[in-house]
XYZ file of C-alpha atoms in Angstrom:
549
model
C -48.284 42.825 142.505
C -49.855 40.961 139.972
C -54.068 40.250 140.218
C -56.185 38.355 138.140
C -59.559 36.138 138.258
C -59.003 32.417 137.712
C -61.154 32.486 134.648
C -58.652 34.602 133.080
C -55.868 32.720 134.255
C -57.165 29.651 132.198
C -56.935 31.509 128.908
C -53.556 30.738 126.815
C -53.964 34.510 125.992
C -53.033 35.717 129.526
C -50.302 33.826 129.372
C -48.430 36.091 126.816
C -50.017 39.189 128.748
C -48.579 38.153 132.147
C -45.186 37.373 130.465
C -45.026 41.290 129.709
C -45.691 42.627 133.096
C -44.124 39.804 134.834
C -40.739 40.711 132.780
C -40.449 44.405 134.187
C -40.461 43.471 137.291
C -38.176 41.058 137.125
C -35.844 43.164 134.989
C -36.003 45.491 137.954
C -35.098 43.166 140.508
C -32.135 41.691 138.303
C -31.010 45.255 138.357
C -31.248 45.592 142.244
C -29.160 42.040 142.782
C -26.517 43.717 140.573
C -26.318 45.950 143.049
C -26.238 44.174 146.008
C -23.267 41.445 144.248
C -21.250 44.467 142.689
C -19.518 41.586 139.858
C -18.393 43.063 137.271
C -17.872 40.967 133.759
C -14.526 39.812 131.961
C -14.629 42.950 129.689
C -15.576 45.444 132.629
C -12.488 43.724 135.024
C -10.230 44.184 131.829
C -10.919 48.016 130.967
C -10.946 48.438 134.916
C -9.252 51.737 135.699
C -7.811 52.122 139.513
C -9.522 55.299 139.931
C -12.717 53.641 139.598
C -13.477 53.340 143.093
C -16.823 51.229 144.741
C -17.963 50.765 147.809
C -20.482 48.093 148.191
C -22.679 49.033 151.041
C -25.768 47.509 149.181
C -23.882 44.673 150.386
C -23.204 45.636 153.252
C -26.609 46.691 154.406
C -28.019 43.350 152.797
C -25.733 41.139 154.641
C -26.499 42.594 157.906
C -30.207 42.683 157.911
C -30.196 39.295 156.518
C -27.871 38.268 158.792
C -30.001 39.845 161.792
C -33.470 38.443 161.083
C -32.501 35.547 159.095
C -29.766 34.134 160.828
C -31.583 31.358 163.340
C -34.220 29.189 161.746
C -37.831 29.803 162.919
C -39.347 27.885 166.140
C -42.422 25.797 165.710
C -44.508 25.189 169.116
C -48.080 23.873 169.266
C -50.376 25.440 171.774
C -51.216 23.176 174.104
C -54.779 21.414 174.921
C -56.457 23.360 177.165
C -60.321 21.508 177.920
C -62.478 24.888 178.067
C -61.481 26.431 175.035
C -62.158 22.958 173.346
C -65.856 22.851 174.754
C -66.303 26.697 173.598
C -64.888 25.993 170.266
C -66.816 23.300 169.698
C -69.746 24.720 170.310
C -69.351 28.042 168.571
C -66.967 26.851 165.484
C -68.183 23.135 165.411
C -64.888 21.716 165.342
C -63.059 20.254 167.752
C -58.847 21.684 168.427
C -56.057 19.185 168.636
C -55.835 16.717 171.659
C -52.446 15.731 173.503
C -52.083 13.238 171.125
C -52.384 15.308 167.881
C -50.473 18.111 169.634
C -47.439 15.465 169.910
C -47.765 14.493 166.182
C -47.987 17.300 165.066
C -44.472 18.900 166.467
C -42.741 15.606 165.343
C -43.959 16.375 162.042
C -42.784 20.157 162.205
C -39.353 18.706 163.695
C -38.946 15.797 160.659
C -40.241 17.902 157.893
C -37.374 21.057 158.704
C -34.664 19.023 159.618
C -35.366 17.158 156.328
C -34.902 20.503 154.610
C -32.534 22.573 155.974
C -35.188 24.530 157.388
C -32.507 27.406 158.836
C -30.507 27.454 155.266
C -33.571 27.626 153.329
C -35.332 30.680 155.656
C -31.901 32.573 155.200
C -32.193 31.995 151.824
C -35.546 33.307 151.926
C -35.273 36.322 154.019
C -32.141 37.509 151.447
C -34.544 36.973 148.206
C -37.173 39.465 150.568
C -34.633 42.389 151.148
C -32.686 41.870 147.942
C -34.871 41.459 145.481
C -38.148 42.493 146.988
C -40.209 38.978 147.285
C -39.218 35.354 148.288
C -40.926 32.268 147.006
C -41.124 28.753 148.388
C -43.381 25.370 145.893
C -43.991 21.801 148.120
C -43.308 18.643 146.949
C -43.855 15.304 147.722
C -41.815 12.637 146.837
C -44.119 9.561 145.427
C -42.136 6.964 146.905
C -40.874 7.788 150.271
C -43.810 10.247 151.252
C -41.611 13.050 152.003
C -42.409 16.787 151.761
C -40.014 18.940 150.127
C -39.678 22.390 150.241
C -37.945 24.625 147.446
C -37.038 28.116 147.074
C -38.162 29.325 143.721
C -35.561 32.163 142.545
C -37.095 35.632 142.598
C -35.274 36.199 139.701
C -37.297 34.343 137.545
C -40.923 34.231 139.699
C -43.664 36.545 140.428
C -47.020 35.547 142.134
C -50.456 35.827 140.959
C -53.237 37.217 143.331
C -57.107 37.605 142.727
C -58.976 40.575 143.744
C -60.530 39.123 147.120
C -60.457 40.657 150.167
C -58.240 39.046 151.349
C -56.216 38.164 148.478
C -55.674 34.607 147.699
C -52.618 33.075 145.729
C -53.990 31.658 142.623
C -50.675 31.498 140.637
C -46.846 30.857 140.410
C -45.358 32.070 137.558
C -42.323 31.555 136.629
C -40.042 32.580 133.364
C -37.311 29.931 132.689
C -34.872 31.143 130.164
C -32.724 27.933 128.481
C -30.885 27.602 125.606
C -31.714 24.783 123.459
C -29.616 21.749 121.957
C -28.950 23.852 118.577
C -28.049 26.658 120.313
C -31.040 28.704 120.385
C -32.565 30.974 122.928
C -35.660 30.044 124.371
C -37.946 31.094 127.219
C -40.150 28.788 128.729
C -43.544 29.620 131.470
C -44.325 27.332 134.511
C -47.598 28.124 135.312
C -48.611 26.176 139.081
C -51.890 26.616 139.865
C -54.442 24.849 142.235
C -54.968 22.419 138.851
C -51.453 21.574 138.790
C -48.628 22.695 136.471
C -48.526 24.156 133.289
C -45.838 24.537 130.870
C -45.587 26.980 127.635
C -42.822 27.352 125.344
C -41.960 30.299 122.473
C -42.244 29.725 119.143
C -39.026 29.642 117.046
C -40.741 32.286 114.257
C -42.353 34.178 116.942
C -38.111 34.516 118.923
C -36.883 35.739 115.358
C -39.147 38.910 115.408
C -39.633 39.116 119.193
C -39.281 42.771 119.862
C -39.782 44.153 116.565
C -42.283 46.130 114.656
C -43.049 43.090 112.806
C -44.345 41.154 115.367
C -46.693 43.504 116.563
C -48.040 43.371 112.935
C -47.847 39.684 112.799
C -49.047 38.529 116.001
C -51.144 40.825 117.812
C -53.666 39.138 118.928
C -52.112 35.638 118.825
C -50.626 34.363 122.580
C -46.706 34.663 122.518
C -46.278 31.451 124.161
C -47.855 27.912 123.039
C -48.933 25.282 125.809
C -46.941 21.779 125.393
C -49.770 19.929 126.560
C -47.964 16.863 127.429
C -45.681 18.158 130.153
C -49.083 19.495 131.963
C -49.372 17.938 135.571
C -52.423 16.909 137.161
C -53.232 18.298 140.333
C -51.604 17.250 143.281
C -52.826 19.202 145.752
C -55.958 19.427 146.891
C -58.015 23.159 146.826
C -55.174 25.101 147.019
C -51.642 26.047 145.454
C -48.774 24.216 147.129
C -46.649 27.558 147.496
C -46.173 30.420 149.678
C -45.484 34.186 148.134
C -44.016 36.885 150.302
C -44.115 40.468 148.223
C -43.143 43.649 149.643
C -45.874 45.772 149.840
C -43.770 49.110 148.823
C -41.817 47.267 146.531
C -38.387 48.405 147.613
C -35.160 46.491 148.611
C -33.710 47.159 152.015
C -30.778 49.715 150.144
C -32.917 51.098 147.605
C -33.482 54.109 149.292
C -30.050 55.161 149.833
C -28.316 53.953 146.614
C -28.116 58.173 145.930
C -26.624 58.534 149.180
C -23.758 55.751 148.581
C -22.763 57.156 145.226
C -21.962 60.531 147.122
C -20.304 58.612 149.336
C -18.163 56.737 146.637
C -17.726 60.030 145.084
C -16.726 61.313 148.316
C -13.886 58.996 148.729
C -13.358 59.521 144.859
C -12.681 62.794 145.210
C -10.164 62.492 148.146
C -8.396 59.849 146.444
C -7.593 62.535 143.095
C -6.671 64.975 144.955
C -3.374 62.670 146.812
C -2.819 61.482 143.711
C -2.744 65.437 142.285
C -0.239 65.944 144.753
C 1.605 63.041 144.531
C 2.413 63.572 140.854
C 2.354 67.400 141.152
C 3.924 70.111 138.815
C 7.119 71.723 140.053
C 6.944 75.215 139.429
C 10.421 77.245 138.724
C 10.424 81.133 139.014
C 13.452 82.889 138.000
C 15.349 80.315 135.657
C 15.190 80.338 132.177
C 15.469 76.983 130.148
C 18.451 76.969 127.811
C 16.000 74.647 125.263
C 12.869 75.582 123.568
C 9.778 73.416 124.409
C 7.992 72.791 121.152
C 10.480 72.506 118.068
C 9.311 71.073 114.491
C 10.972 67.861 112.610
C 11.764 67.201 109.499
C 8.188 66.898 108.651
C 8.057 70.538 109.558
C 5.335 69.212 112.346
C 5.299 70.163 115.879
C 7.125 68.663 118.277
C 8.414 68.102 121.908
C 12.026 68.897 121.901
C 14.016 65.901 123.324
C 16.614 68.752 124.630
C 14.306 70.232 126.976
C 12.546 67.010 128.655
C 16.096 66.165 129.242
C 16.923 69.463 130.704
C 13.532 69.227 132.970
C 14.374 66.088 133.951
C 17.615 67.526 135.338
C 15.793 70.224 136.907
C 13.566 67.708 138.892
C 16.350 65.544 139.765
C 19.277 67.834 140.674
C 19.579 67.635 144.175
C 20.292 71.653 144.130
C 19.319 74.077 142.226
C 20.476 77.934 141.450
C 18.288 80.436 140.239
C 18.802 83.859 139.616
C 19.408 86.338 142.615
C 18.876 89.350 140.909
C 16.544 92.074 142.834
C 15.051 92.627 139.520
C 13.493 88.901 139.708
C 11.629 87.384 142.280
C 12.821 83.377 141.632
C 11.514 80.524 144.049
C 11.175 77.068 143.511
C 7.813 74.876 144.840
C 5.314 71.907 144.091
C 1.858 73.301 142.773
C -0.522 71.034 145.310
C -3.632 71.265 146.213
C -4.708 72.314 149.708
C -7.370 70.045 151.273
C -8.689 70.352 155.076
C -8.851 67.029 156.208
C -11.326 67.366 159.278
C -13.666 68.940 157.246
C -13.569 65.510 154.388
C -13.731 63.178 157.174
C -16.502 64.979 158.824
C -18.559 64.903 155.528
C -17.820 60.967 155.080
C -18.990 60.304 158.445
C -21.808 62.403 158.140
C -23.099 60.519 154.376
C -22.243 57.233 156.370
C -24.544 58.271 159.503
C -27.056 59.199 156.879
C -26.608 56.001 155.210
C -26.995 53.912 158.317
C -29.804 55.609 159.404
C -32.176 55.929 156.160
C -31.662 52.266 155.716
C -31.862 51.165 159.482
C -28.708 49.297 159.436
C -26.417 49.800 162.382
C -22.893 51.116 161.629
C -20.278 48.846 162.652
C -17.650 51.471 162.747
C -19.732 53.755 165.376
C -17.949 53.607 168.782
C -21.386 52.546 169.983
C -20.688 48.733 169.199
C -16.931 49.102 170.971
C -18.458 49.536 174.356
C -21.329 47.082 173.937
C -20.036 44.929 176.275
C -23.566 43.013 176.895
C -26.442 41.732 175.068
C -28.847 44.746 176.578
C -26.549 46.932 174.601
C -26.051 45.316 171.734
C -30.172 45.524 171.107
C -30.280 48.962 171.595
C -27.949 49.094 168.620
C -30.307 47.660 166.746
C -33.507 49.001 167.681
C -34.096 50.724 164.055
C -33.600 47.524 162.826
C -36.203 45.783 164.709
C -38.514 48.556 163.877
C -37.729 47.909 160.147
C -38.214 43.950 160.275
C -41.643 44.752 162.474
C -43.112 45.878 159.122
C -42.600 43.168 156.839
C -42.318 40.025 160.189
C -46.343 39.879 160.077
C -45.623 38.686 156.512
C -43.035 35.913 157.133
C -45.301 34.715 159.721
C -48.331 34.571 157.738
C -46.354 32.752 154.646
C -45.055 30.311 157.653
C -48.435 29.475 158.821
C -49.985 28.828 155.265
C -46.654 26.683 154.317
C -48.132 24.336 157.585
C -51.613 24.820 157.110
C -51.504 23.170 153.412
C -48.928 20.541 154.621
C -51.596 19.356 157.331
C -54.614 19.117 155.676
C -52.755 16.893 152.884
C -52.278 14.304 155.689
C -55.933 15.108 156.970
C -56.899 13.876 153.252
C -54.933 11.265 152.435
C -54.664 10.145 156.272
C -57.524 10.452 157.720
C -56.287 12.768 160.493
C -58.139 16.070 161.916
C -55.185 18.572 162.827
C -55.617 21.729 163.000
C -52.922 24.279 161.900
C -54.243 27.369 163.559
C -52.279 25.919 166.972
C -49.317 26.367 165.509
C -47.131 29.244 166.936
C -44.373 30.694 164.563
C -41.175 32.489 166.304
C -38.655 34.519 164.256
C -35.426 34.741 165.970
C -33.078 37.270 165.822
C -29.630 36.427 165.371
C -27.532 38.597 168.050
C -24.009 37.359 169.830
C -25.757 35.683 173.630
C -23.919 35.356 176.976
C -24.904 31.605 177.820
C -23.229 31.785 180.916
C -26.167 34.601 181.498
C -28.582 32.451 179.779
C -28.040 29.039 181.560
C -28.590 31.087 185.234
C -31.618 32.871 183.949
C -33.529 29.488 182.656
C -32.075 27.956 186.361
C -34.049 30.639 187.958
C -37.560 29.519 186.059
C -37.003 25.602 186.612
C -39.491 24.447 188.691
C -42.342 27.149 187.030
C -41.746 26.090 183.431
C -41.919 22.314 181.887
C -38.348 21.065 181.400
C -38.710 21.349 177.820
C -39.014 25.037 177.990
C -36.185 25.289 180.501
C -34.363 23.724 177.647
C -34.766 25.970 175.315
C -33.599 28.598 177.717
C -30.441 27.965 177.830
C -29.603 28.851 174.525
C -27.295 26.135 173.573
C -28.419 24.596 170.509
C -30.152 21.455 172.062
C -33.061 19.398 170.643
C -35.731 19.757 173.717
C -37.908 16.294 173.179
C -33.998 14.483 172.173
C -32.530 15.417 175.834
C -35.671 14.852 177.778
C -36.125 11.436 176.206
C -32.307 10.950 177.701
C -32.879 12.297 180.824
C -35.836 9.804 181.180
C -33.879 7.043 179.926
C -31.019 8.194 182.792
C -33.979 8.546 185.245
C -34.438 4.865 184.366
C -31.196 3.597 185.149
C -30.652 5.165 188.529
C -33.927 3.889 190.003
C -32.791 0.766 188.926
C -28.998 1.595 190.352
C -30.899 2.471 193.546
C -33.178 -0.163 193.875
C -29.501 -2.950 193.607
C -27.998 -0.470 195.981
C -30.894 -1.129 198.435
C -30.811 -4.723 198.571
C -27.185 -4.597 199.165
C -27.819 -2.161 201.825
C -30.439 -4.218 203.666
C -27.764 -7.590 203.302
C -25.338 -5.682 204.485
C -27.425 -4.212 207.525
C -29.275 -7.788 208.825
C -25.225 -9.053 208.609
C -24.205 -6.626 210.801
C -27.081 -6.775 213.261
C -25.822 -10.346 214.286
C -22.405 -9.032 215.268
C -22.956 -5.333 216.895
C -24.762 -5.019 219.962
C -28.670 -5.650 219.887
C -29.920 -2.825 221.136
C -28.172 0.016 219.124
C -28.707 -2.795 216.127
C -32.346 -2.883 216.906
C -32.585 0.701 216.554
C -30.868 1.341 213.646
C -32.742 -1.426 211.871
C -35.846 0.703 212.937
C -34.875 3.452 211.134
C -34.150 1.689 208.141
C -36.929 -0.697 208.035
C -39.480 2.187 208.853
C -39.125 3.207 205.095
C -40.511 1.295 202.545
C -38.130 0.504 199.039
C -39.891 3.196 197.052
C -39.037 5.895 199.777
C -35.362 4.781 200.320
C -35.385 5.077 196.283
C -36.880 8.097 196.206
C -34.546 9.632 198.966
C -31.458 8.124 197.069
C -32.670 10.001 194.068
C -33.811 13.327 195.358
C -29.921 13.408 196.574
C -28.325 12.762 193.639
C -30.379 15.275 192.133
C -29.071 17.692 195.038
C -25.676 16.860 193.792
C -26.188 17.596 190.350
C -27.541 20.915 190.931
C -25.077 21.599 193.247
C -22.396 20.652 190.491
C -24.135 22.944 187.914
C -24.278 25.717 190.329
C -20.223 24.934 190.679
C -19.832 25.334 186.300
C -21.876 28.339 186.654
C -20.078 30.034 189.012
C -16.951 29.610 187.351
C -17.786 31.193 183.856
């Protein structure tokens, strides 16, 4: 973690200072992605041997943590108004907290902002930057023209965040190392520097690359900045009081496999290991007791240099291919014929790979697939006790994500309170991290039945677990509530025409009391009736779909 004052961070000097401790970091999290992708170059692929054997649990483990906590996009809900704590924060906090109204704006902002950026691709995206390469990075936008906000990962690879020394620490910096190579070819590395002043940009110095590294430039440039500031490119501030960017760091500093690469390479040479030996045997030495070869082994050429003698690889060649063979049957010799292998207890190897992989599991939290564990999960219940560790692992580092989530919104609203004139306030904003775990819906769509009636609709909704926009279907369902009123209401006057028809035909008595019990409800109860019964018959037809599954 990198801290500085903001006085420093002005100077061009710190610039060249940063670059040095910025660039082992990131030279250890390049190493650490390596890793975790397991590519090997055009030369390595080429001199590739087949008893170079690697496993890639980095990946592995990466994949399924990411997958895991990553996997569903975050849920944005705004507390709603509640008139008491208004009147207490106002009067202890003088300010006031969002009303119904703001409450609604608000969410439709949350809802157009992530849909217009991917918001579930970019937080996976994010979460595999945390455990991979041990920080994730996110820089707002806003588009001039149209007004929107966008929101862009910033490669770990290339960033690392600047902190001051408050308690507690504020972001003061986004620094990132851009390496290019220029129109005639040449290297160069380039600084963006984003700051609550705007953006920054710093470029090497084509004498300063040439030595870069050596002896010489220590002597030539020690106390001159590495990097020169191209004042033109610098962008004003665009933000107001604050950096338009959210940092999440992991406090130890470690990727999700880092503790157990040791453990995989004993694994690897485990299987390694296993692998030579079938191979020993499978190309094993056949030894012959009792025969003598009629050829010598080693004879010389003309050269007078030592050689193998043609003679005898052709004579063991007919020893390994002659379908029988006789040796000598004297008493005086003891002859036998075998393969020279290698004995290996099997139970014992697979017992040691099973153990490293239990190990390996368990030291980085990751649930093993192959455990029989997962073939007898047969429900959700189970399937989360399977990945309890897990959840204990992503409790340390969630407070984070949440945090980061809540400052991405907080800066995002008070640009609109600027430049519209609007009071929201972000701290009603609730943040929810799903996990990403296989659901029974049939399970899900009985258990939200069960709460309709003691939840609002809209929570219902997101119950059921089936992907649906809340505020989208209840706008239908109004819009469906709509039309069958008005259904109703043409099926009532057709029902009273009919009725006063028949009352001239039927008898006048039984007519006259029918017509009482009709005409003793107004229109709005008859609707109202009409309605509550084809609302009967739509439960009664989702009770029907439930049943079935």
């Amino acid at each position: 973690m990198l801290r500085y004052s903001k006085e420093r961070l002005a100077e061009e000097r710190s610039i060249t200072d940063i670059y040095f401790k910025a660039q082992k970091e990131l030279d250890v999290r390049k190493e650490l992605y390596e890793k975790f992708r397991r590519k090997l170059t055009d030369e390595e692929l080429a001199s590739l041997d087949d008893e170079d054997i690697k496993v890639p649990l980095e990946r592995y483990i990466s994949i399924m943590s990411a997958g895991y906590f990553g996997g569903k996009a975050p849920t944005y809900k705004v507390k709603a108004f509640n008139e008491d704590k208004d009147k207490i924060i106002k009067e202890l906090f003088n300010h006031a907290t969002n009303d119904e109204q703001e409450i609604k704006e608000i969410e439709l902002i949350i809802e157009h902002i992530t849909d217009y950026n991917k918001d579930g691709s970019h937080f996976l995206h994010m979460v595999f930057d945390y455990l991979i390469k041990r920080a994730c990075y996110e820089i707002y936008y806003k588009d001039k023209t149209t007004g929107e906000i966008t929101i862009a990962r910033s490669d770990a690879l290339e960033t690392v965040a600047i902190w001051d020394y408050s308690l507690p620490k504020n972001l003061i910096g986004i620094y990132r190392i851009i390496s290019t190579y220029m129109a005639n070819g040449e290297y160069q590395q380039m600084i963006e520097l984003t700051t609550e002043e705007g953006k920054r940009y710093y470029y090497d110095t084509p004498e300063k690359r040439a030595i870069f590294g050596k002896p010489a430039y220590e002597q030539k440039f020690k106390n001159e900045p590495l990097f020169k500031e191209n004042k033109e490119e610098k962008q004003p501030r665009m933000w107001d009081n604050d950096i338009p960017a959210t940092a999440i760091e992991n406090c130890d500093g470690i990727a999700i496999f880092e503790p157990v690469i040791s453990l995989i390479k004993a694994y690897e040479r485990c299987i390694q290991n296993s692998r030579n030996v079938f191979k020993y045997n499978d190309e094993a030495i056949l030894k012959v007791k009792g025969y003598t070869p009629e050829n010598p082994l080693i004879i010389q050429n003309e050269k007078g240099e030592d050689i193998v003698n043609p003679a005898r690889q052709k004579e063991d060649e007919y020893v390994l291919t002659s379908r029988v063979r006789y040796l000598d049957g004297s008493r005086e010799i003891d002859s036998d014929i075998a393969w020279v292998e290698k004995n290996v207890n099997d139970t014992a190897l697979q017992n040691h790979k099973k153990t490293l992989m239990d190990i390996i599991c368990l030291c980085s939290f990751c649930p093993n697939m192959t455990d029989l564990g997962f073939t007898s999960a047969d429900n959700n219940s189970a399937l989360e006790k399977k990945f309890f560790s897990l959840q204990q692992y992503i409790a340390t580092f969630e407070g984070d994500f949440i945090e980061g989530l809540t400052r991405r919104w907080r800066i995002i609203l008070e640009k609109f309170n600027k430049e519209k004139g609007k009071s929201y306030d972000f701290r009603d904003i609730e943040v929810k991290l799903n996990r990403n775990l296989p659901s029974d819906k049939a399970t899900d769509i009985a258990n939200a039945l069960k709460v309709r009636g003691l939840l609002p609709d809209e929570t219902v909704i997101n119950l059921l677990n089936l992907d649906l926009d809340a505020t989208s279907e209840l706008a239908k369902m109004d819009l469906q509530n709509e039309e069958n009123i008005q259904k109703n209401l043409e099926q009532m006057q057709m029902m009273g025409q009919t009725r006063v028809d028949k009352s001239t035909n039927d008898n006048a008595n039984t007519d006259k009391k029918d017509n009482n019990k009709i005409t003793d409800l107004t229109d709005t109860q008859k609707v109202q009736k009409l309605t509550a019964d084809n609302k009967k018959e739509q439960e009664k037809s989702v009770n029907k779909q439930i049943n079935k599954k």
